[in-house]
Short mmCIF file of C-alpha atoms and ligand atoms in Angstrom, two decimals:
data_model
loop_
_atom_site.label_atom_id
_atom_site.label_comp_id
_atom_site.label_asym_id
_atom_site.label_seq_id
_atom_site.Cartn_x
_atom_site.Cartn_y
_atom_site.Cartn_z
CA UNK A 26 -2.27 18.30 -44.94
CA UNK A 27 -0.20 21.34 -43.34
CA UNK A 28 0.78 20.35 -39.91
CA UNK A 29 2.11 23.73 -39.12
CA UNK A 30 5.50 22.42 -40.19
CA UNK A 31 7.17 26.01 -40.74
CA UNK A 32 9.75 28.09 -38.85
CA UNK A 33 11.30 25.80 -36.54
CA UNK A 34 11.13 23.91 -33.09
CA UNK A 35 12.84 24.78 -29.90
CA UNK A 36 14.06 22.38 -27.29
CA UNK A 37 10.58 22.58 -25.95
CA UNK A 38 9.05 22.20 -29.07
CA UNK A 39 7.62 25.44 -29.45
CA UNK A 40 7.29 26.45 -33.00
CA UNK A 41 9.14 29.78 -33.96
CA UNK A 42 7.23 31.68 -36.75
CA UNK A 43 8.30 34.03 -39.35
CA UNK A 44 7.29 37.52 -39.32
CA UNK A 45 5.48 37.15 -42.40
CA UNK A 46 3.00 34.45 -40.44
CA UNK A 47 1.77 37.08 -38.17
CA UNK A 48 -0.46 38.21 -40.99
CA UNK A 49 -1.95 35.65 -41.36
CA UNK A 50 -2.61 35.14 -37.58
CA UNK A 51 -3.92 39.36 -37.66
CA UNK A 52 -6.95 38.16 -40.28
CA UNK A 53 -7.70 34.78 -38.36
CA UNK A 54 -7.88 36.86 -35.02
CA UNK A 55 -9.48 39.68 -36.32
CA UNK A 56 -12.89 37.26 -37.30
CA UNK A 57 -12.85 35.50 -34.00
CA UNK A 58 -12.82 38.88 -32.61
CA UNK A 59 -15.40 40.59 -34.84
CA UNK A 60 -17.84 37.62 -34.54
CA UNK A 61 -17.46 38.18 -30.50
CA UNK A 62 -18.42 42.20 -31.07
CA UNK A 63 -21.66 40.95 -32.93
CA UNK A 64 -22.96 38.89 -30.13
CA UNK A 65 -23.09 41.62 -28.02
CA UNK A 66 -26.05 43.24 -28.27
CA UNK A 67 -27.64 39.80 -29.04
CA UNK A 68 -26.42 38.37 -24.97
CA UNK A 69 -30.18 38.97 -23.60
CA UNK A 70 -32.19 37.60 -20.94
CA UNK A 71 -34.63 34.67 -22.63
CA UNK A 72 -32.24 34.32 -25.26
CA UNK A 73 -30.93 30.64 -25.62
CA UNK A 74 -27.11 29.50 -25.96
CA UNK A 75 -28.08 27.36 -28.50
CA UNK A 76 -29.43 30.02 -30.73
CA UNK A 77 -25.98 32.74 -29.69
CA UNK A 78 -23.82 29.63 -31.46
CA UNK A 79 -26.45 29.38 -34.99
CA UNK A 80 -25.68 33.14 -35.11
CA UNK A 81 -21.91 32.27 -34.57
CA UNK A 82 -22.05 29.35 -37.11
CA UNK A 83 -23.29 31.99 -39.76
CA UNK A 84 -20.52 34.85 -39.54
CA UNK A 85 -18.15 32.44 -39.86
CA UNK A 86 -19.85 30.80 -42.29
CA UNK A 87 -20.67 34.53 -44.15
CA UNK A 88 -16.62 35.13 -44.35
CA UNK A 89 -15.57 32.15 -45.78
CA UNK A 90 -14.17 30.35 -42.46
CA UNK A 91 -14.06 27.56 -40.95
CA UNK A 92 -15.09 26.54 -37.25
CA UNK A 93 -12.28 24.79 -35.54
CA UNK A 94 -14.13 23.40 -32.91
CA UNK A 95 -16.88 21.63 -34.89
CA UNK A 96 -15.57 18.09 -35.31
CA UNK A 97 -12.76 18.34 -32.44
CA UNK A 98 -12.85 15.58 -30.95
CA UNK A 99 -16.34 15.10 -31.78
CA UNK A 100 -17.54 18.54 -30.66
CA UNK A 101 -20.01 19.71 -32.87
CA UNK A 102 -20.65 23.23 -32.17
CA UNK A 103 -18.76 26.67 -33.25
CA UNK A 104 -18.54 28.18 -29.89
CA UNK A 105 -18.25 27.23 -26.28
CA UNK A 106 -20.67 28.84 -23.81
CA UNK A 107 -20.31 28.93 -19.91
CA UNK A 108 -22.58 30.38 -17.72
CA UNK A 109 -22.38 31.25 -14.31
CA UNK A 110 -20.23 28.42 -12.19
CA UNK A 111 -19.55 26.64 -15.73
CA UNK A 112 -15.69 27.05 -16.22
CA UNK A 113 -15.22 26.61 -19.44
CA UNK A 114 -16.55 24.43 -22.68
CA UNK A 115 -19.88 24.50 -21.96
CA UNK A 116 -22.44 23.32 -24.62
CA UNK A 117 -24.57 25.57 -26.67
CA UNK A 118 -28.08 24.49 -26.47
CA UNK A 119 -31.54 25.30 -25.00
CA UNK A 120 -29.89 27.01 -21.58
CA UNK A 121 -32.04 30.17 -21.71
CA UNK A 122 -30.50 32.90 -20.20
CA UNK A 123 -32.02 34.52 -17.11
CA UNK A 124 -31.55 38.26 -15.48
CA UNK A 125 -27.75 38.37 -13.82
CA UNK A 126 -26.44 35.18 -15.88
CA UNK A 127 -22.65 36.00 -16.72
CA UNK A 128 -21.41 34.24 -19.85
CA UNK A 129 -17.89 33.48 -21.58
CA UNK A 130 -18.51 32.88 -25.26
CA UNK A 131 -14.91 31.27 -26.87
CA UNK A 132 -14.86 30.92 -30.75
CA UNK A 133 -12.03 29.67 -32.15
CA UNK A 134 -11.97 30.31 -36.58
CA UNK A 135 -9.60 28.96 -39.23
CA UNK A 136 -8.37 31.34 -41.74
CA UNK A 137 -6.54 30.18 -44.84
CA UNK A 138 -4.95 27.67 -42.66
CA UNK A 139 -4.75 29.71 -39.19
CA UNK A 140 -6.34 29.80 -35.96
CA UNK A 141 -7.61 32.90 -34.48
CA UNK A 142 -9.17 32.18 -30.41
CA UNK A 143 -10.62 34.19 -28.52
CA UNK A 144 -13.26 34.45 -25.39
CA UNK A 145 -14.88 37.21 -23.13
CA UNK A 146 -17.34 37.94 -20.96
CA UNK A 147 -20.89 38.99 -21.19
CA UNK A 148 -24.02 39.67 -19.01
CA UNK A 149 -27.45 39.01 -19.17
CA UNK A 150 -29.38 41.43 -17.67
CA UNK A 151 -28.51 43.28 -14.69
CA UNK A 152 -24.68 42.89 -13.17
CA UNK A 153 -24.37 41.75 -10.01
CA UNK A 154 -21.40 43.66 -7.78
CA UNK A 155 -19.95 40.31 -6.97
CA UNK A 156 -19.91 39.11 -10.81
CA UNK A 157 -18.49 42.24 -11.59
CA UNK A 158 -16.05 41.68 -9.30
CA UNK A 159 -15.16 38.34 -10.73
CA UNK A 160 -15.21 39.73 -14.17
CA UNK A 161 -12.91 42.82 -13.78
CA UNK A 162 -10.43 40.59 -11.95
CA UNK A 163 -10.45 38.41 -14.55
CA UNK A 164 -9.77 40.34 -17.63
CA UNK A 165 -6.80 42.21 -15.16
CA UNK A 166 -5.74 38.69 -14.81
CA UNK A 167 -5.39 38.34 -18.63
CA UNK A 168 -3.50 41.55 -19.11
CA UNK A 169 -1.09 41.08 -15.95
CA UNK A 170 -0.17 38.12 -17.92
CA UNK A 171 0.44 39.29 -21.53
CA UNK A 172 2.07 42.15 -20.14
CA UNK A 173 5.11 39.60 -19.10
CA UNK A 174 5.10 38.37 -22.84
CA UNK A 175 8.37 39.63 -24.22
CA UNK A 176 11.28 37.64 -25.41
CA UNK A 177 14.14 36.85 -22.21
CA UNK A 178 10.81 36.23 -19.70
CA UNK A 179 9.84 32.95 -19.35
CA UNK A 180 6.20 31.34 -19.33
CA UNK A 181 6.11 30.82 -15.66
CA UNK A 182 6.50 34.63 -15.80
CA UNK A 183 3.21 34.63 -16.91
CA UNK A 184 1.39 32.33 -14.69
CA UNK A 185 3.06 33.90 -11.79
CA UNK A 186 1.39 37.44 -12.83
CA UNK A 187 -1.52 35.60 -13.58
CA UNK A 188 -1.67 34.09 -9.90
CA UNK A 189 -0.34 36.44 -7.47
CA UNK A 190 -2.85 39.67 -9.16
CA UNK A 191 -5.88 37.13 -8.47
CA UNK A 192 -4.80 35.38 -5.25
CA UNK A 193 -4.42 39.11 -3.64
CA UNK A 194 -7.98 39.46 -4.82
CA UNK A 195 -8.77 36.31 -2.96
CA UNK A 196 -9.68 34.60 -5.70
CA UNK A 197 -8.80 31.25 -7.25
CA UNK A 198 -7.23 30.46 -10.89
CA UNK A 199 -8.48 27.12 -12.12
CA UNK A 200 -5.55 24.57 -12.47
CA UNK A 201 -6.79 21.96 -14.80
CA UNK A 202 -7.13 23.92 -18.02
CA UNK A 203 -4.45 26.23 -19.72
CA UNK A 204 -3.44 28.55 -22.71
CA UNK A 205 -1.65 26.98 -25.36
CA UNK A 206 0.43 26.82 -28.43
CA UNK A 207 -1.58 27.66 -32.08
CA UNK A 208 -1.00 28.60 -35.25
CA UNK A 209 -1.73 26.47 -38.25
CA UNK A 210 -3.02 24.34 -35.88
CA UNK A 211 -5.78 24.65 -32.69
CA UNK A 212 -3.65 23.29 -29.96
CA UNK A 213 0.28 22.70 -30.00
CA UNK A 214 3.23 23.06 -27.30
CA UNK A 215 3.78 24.51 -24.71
CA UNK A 216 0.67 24.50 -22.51
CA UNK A 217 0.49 28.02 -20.90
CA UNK A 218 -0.62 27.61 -16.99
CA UNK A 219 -1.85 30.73 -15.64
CA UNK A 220 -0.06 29.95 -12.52
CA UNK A 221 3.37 29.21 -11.72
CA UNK A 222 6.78 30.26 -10.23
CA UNK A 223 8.73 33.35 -11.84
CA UNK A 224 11.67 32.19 -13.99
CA UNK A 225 10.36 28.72 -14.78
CA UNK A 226 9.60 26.95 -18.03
CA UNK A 227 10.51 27.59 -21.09
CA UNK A 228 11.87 31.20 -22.62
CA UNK A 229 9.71 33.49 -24.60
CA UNK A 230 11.40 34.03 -27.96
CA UNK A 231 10.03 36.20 -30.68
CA UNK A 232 7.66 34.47 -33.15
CA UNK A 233 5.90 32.55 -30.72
CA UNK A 234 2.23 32.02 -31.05
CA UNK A 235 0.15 31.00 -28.27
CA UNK A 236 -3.08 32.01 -26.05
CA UNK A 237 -3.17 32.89 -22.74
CA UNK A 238 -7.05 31.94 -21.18
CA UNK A 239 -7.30 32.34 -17.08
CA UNK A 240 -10.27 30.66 -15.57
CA UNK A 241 -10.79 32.48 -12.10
CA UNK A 242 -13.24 31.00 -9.71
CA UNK A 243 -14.99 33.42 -6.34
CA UNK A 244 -14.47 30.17 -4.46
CA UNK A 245 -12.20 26.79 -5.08
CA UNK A 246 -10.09 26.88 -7.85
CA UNK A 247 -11.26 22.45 -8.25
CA UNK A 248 -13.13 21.74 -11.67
CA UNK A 249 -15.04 18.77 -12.34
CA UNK A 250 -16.05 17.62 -16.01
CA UNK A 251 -20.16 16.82 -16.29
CA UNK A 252 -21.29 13.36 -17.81
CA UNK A 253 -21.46 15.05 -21.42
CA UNK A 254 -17.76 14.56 -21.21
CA UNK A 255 -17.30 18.46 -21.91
CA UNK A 256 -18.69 20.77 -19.11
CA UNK A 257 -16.29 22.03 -16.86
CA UNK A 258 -17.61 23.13 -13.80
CA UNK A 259 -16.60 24.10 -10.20
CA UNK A 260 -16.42 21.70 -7.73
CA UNK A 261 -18.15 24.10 -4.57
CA UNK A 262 -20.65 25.85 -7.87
CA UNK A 263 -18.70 29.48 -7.55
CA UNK A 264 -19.33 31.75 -10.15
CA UNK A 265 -16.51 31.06 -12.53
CA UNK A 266 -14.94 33.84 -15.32
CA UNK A 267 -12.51 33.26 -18.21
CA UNK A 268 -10.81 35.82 -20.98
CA UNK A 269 -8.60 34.97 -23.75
CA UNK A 270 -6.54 36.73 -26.39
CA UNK A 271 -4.18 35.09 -29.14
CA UNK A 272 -0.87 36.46 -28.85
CA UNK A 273 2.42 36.68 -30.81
CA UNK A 274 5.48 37.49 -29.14
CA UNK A 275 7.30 40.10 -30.95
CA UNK A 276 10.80 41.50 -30.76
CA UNK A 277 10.23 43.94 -27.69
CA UNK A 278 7.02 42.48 -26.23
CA UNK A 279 3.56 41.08 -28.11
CA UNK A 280 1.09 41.93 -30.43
CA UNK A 281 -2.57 40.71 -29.62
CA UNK A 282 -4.13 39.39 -32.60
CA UNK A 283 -7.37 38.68 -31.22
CA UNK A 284 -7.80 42.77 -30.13
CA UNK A 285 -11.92 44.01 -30.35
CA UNK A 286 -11.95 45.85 -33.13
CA UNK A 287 -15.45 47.44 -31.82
CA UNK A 288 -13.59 48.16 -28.04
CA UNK A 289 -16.02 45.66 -26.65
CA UNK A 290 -13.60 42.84 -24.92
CA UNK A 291 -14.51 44.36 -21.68
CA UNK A 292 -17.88 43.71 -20.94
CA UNK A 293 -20.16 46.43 -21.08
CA UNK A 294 -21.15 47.72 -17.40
CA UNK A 295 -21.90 50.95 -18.37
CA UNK A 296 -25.13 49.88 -19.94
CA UNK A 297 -28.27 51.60 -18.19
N1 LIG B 317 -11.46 27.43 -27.70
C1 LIG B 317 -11.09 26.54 -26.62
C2 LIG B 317 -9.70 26.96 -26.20
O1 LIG B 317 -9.56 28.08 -25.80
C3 LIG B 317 -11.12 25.10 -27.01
C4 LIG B 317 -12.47 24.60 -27.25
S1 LIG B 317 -12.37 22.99 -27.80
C5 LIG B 317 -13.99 22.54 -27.91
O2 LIG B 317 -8.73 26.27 -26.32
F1 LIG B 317 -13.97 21.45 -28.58
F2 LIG B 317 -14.48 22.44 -26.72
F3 LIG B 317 -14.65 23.48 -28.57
CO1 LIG B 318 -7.62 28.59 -26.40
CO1 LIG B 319 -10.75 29.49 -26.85
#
């Protein structure tokens, strides 16, 4: 089996790719991100998560992929859905959706060996100003953060970009899940906090692959994991949000792999 054993290690054990890897990253990030441009029109009030994952099951299915969530650790579904004050891997299933619901949908596909993650927002219904709030913060959050990815800056870089934008927001950022490491493989070192001191951890060299994935919380950044053993929720039930992009670092900064190739990674206020 390929463990990802290419390129090398660094001290940290980060694995340095090749260039030529990054194509194969583009075509893994480029389904994730297709799949999460077809589910937009399909986010409705009175639809069901459960049935938002079948459709997901089937476009990766359709192009030749494979899930990499069913069958980690005994998950069994090809997408995670949170709504509202879930914070992250929520369970597809009979939730139906009602008017105002806000929604991160993460897929994560394998493409001829390599992962491709990605998650955004969505509404159901009618926005309301405080979840838009949450959500623009958010996916600002995200982009403070890759926009410290560049070889010389180190990963607390991007954790303290991450933290200070949504702390001035008064906001939280959720402590107790993090980007990580991927490649030809779903999750490797290091583990990318979204929070954190500038100048700390380890250095950002070119031909590292990892995600970066802020949970941001209206209230108390505290989680707590539901008795399904996957459900992350918060603590005080504030509306949670979450974006992610893949990301390569490249030799003067980062290529997103994971990039909507319909422009739909922001969710779309604008409707009505
Ligand atoms: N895609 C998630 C991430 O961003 C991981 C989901 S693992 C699952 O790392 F098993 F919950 F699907
Ligand atoms: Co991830
Ligand atoms: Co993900």
């Amino acid at each position: 089996m390929d463990d990802g054993n290419r390129g090398r290690l660094t001290k940290d054990g980060i694995r340095i790719y090749e260039s030529a890897d990054f194509e194969g990253m583009r075509k893994a990030g480029k389904l994730a991100a297709e799949i999460l441009d077809a589910l937009a029109p399909l986010v409705l009030v009175g639809q069901t998560t459960g049935e938002l994952d079948r459709v997901i099951t089937q476009m990766i299915d359709e192009a030749g992929a494979k899930s990499a969530t069913i069958g980690y650790k005994g998950y069994q579904h090809a997408s995670c859905i949170s709504v509202n004050h879930v914070v992250c891997h929520g369970i597809p299933g009979g939730k139906v959706l009602k008017d105002g619901d806000i929604l991160n949908i993460d897929v994560t596909v394998i493409v001829n060996g390599w992962y491709g993650d990605t998650s955004r927002m969505y509404v159901a219904g009618k926005l309301s100003r405080k979840a838009e709030r949450l959500i623009q913060v958010t996916h600002d959050a995200l982009f403070k953060g890759i926009e410290a990815v560049r070889p010389g800056n180190t990963f607390g870089d991007i954790g303290h970009a991450i933290q200070s934008f949504v702390e001035a927001e008064r906001m939280s950022v959720v402590r107790d899940f993090c980007g990580h490491g991927l490649g030809r493989v779903f999750h490797a070192p290091p583990n990318v906090l979204h929070y954190g001191r500038a100048g700390t951890g380890p250095m950002l060299e070119e031909g590292m692959f990892f995600t970066i994935e802020p949970m941001v919380n209206l209230g108390r950044p505290e989680t707590k994991v539901l008795a399904d053993d996957w459900t992350a929720v918060t603590r005080d039930k504030s509306l949670s949000a979450q974006f992610e992009h893949s990301v390569g670092v490249t030799a003067d900064g980062y290529e997103l792999f994971t990039l909507s190739p319909a422009g739909l990674f922001h969710p779309t206020y604008e409707q009505e």
